[in-house]
Short mmCIF file of C-alpha atoms in Angstrom, two decimals:
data_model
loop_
_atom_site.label_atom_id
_atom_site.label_comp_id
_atom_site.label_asym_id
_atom_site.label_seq_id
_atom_site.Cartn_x
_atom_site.Cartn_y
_atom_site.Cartn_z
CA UNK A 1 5.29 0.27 1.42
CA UNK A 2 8.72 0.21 2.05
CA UNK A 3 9.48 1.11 5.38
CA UNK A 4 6.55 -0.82 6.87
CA UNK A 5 8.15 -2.60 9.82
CA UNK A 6 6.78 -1.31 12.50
CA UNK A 7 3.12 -0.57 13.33
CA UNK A 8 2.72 0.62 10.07
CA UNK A 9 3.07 -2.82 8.47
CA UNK A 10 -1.01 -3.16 9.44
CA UNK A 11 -1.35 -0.50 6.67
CA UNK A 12 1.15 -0.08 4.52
CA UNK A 13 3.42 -3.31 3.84
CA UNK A 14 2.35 -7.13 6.35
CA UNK A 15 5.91 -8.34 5.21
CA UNK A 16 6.77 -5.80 7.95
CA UNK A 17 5.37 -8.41 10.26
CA UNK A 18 8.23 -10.28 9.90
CA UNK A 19 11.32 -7.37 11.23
CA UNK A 20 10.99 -7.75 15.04
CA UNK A 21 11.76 -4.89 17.05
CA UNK A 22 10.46 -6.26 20.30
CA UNK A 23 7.18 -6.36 21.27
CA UNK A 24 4.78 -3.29 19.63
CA UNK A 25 1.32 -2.50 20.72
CA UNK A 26 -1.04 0.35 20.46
CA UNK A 27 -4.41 1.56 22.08
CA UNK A 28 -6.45 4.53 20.42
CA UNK A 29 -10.31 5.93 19.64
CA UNK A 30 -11.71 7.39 16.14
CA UNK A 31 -14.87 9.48 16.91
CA UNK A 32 -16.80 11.81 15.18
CA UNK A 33 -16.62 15.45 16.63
CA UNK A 34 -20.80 15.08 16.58
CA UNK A 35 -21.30 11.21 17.36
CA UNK A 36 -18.65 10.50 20.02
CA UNK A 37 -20.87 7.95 21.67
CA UNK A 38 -20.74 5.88 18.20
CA UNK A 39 -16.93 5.81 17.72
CA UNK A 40 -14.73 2.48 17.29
CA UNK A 41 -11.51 2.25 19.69
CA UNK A 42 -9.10 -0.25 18.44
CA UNK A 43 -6.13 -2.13 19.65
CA UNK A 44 -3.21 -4.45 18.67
CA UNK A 45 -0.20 -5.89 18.90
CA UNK A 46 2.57 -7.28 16.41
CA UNK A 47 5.05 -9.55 17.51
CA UNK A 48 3.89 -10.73 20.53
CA UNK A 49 3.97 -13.97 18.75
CA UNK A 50 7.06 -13.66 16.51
CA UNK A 51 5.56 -12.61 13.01
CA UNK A 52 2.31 -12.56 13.61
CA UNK A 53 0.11 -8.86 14.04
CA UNK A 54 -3.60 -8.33 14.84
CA UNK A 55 -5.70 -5.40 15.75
CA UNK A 56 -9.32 -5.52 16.58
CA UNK A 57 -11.86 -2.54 16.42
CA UNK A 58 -15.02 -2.37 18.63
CA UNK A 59 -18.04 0.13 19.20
CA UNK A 60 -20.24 0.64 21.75
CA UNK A 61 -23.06 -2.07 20.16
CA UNK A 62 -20.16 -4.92 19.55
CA UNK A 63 -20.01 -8.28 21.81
CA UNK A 64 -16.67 -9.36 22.15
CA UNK A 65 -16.35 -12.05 20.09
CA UNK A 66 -17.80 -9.35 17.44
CA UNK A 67 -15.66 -6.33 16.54
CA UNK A 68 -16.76 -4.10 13.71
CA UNK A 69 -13.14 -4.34 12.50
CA UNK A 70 -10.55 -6.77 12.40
CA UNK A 71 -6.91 -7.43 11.00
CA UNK A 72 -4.74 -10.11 11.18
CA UNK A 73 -1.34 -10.73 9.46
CA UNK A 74 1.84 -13.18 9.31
CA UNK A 75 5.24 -12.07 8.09
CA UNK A 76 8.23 -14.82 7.32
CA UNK A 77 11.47 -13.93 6.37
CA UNK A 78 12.52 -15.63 3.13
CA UNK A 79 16.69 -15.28 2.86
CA UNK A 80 18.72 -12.23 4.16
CA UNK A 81 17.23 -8.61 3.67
CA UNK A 82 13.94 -10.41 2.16
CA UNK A 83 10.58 -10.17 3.46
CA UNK A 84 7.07 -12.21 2.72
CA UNK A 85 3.61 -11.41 4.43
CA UNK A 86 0.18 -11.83 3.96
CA UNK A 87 -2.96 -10.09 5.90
CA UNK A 88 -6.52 -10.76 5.96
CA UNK A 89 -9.60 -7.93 7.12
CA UNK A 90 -13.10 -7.47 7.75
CA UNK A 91 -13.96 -6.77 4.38
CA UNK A 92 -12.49 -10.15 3.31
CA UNK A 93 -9.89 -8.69 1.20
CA UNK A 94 -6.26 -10.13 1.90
CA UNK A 95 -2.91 -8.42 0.85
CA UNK A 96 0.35 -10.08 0.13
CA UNK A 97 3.23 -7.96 0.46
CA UNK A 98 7.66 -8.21 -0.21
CA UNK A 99 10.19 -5.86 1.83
CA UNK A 100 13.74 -6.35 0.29
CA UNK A 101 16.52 -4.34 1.72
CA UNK A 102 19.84 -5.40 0.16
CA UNK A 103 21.85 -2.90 1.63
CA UNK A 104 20.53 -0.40 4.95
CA UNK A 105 20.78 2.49 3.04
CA UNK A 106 17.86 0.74 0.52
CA UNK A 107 14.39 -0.82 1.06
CA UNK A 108 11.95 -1.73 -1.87
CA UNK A 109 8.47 -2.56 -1.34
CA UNK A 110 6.36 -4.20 -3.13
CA UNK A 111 2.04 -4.80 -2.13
CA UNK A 112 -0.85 -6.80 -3.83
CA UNK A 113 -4.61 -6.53 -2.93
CA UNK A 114 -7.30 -9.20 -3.79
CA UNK A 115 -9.35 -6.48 -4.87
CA UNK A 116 -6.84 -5.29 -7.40
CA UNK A 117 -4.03 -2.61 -6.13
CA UNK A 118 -0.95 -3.22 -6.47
CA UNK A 119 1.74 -0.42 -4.37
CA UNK A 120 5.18 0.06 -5.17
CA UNK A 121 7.78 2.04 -3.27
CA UNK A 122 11.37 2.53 -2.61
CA UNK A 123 12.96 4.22 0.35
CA UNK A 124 16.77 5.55 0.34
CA UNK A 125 18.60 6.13 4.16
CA UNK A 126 21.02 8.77 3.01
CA UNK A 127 23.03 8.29 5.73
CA UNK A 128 23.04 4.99 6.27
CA UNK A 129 20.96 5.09 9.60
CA UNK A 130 17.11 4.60 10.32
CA UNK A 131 16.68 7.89 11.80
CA UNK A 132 15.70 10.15 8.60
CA UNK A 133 14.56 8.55 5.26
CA UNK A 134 12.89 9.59 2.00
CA UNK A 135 10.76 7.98 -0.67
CA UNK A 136 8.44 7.48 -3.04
CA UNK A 137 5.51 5.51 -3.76
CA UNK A 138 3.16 4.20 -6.89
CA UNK A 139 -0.08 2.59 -6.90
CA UNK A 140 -2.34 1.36 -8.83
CA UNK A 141 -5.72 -0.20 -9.41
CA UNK A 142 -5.67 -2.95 -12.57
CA UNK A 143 -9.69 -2.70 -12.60
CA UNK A 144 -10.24 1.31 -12.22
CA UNK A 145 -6.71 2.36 -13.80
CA UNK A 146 -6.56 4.73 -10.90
CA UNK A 147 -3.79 5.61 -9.86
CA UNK A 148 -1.74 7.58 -7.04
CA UNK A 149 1.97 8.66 -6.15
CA UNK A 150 3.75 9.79 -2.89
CA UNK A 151 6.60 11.23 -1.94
CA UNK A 152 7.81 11.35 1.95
CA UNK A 153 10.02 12.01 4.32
CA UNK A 154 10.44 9.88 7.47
CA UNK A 155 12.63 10.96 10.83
CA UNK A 156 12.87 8.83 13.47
CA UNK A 157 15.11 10.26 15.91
CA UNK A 158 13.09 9.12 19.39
CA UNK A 159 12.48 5.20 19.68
CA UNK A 160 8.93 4.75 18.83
CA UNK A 161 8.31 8.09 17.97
CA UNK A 162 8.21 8.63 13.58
CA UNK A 163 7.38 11.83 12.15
CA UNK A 164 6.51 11.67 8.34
CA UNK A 165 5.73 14.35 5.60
CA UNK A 166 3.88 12.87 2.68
CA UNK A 167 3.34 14.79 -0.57
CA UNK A 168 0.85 13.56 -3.08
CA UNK A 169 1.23 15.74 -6.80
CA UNK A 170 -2.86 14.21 -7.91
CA UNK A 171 -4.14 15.76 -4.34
CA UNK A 172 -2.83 19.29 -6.20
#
């Protein structure tokens, strides 16, 4: 939730939509190991209009103008270091979302869901570079009470390339 400004911001965090690192796009296919004539390949962009991210999600049955899964989101920036976004899917739910990163060693995050989660998370950059990073995360459901924590740790010493090691203590 945090450190969502790359691809990642389609999951994690849409104020991510609005940190520009050039143009990003991606191309990939989810299939079952028994049913790999029924599996969904997907692709997107984000910022190939400044702010703005979609991906769209097709099987073998959709028309075009049909996918089985859609995304799209819009990230602004508000003032320095602070981040807005909001993203709509295929299940009609939306998500609004804040990045605030006052200093480069620190970036909060902060998520709502219109069907009731709401993620926190803060990431520290030890040494004050974007190359290794390590967090934590909180979420929670207001309806259900459920609710989940992270821990991570994010290197990113190739362009493009992230590696990540998440921890979850309920998964236990």
């Amino acid at each position: 939730v945090s450190t969502s400004d790359n691809l990642d911001a389609f999951t994690y965090n849409p104020a991510g939509f609005a940190i520009s690192h050039g143009w990003e796009t991606f191309a990939y296919g989810a299939f079952n190991k028994s049913d790999i004539e029924n599996g969904t390949f997907y692709f997107g962009d984000k910022n190939l209009i400044p702010g703005l991210g979609y991906y769209v999600g097709y099987t073998k049955s959709d028309k075009i103008n049909k996918p089985s899964e859609y995304n799209i989101g819009f990230g602004t920036n508000i003032s320095k270091n602070l981040y807005s976004g909001i993203l709509y899917d295929h299940n009609d739910i939306y998500k609004i979302g804040t990045l605030w990163r006052p200093y480069n060693f620190i970036s909060t995050g902060l998520t709502y869901t219109s069907n009731d989660d709401v993620s926190l998370g803060l990431s520290i950059r030890p040494f004050n570079t974007h190359k290794f990073s390590f967090g934590f995360e909180y979420k929670t459901n207001f309806e259900s009470e459920k609710t989940e924590q992270m821990a991570y740790v994010k290197l990113m010493d190739i362009k493009g390339l992230a590696l990540m090691g998440q921890y979850f203590p309920d998964t236990e």
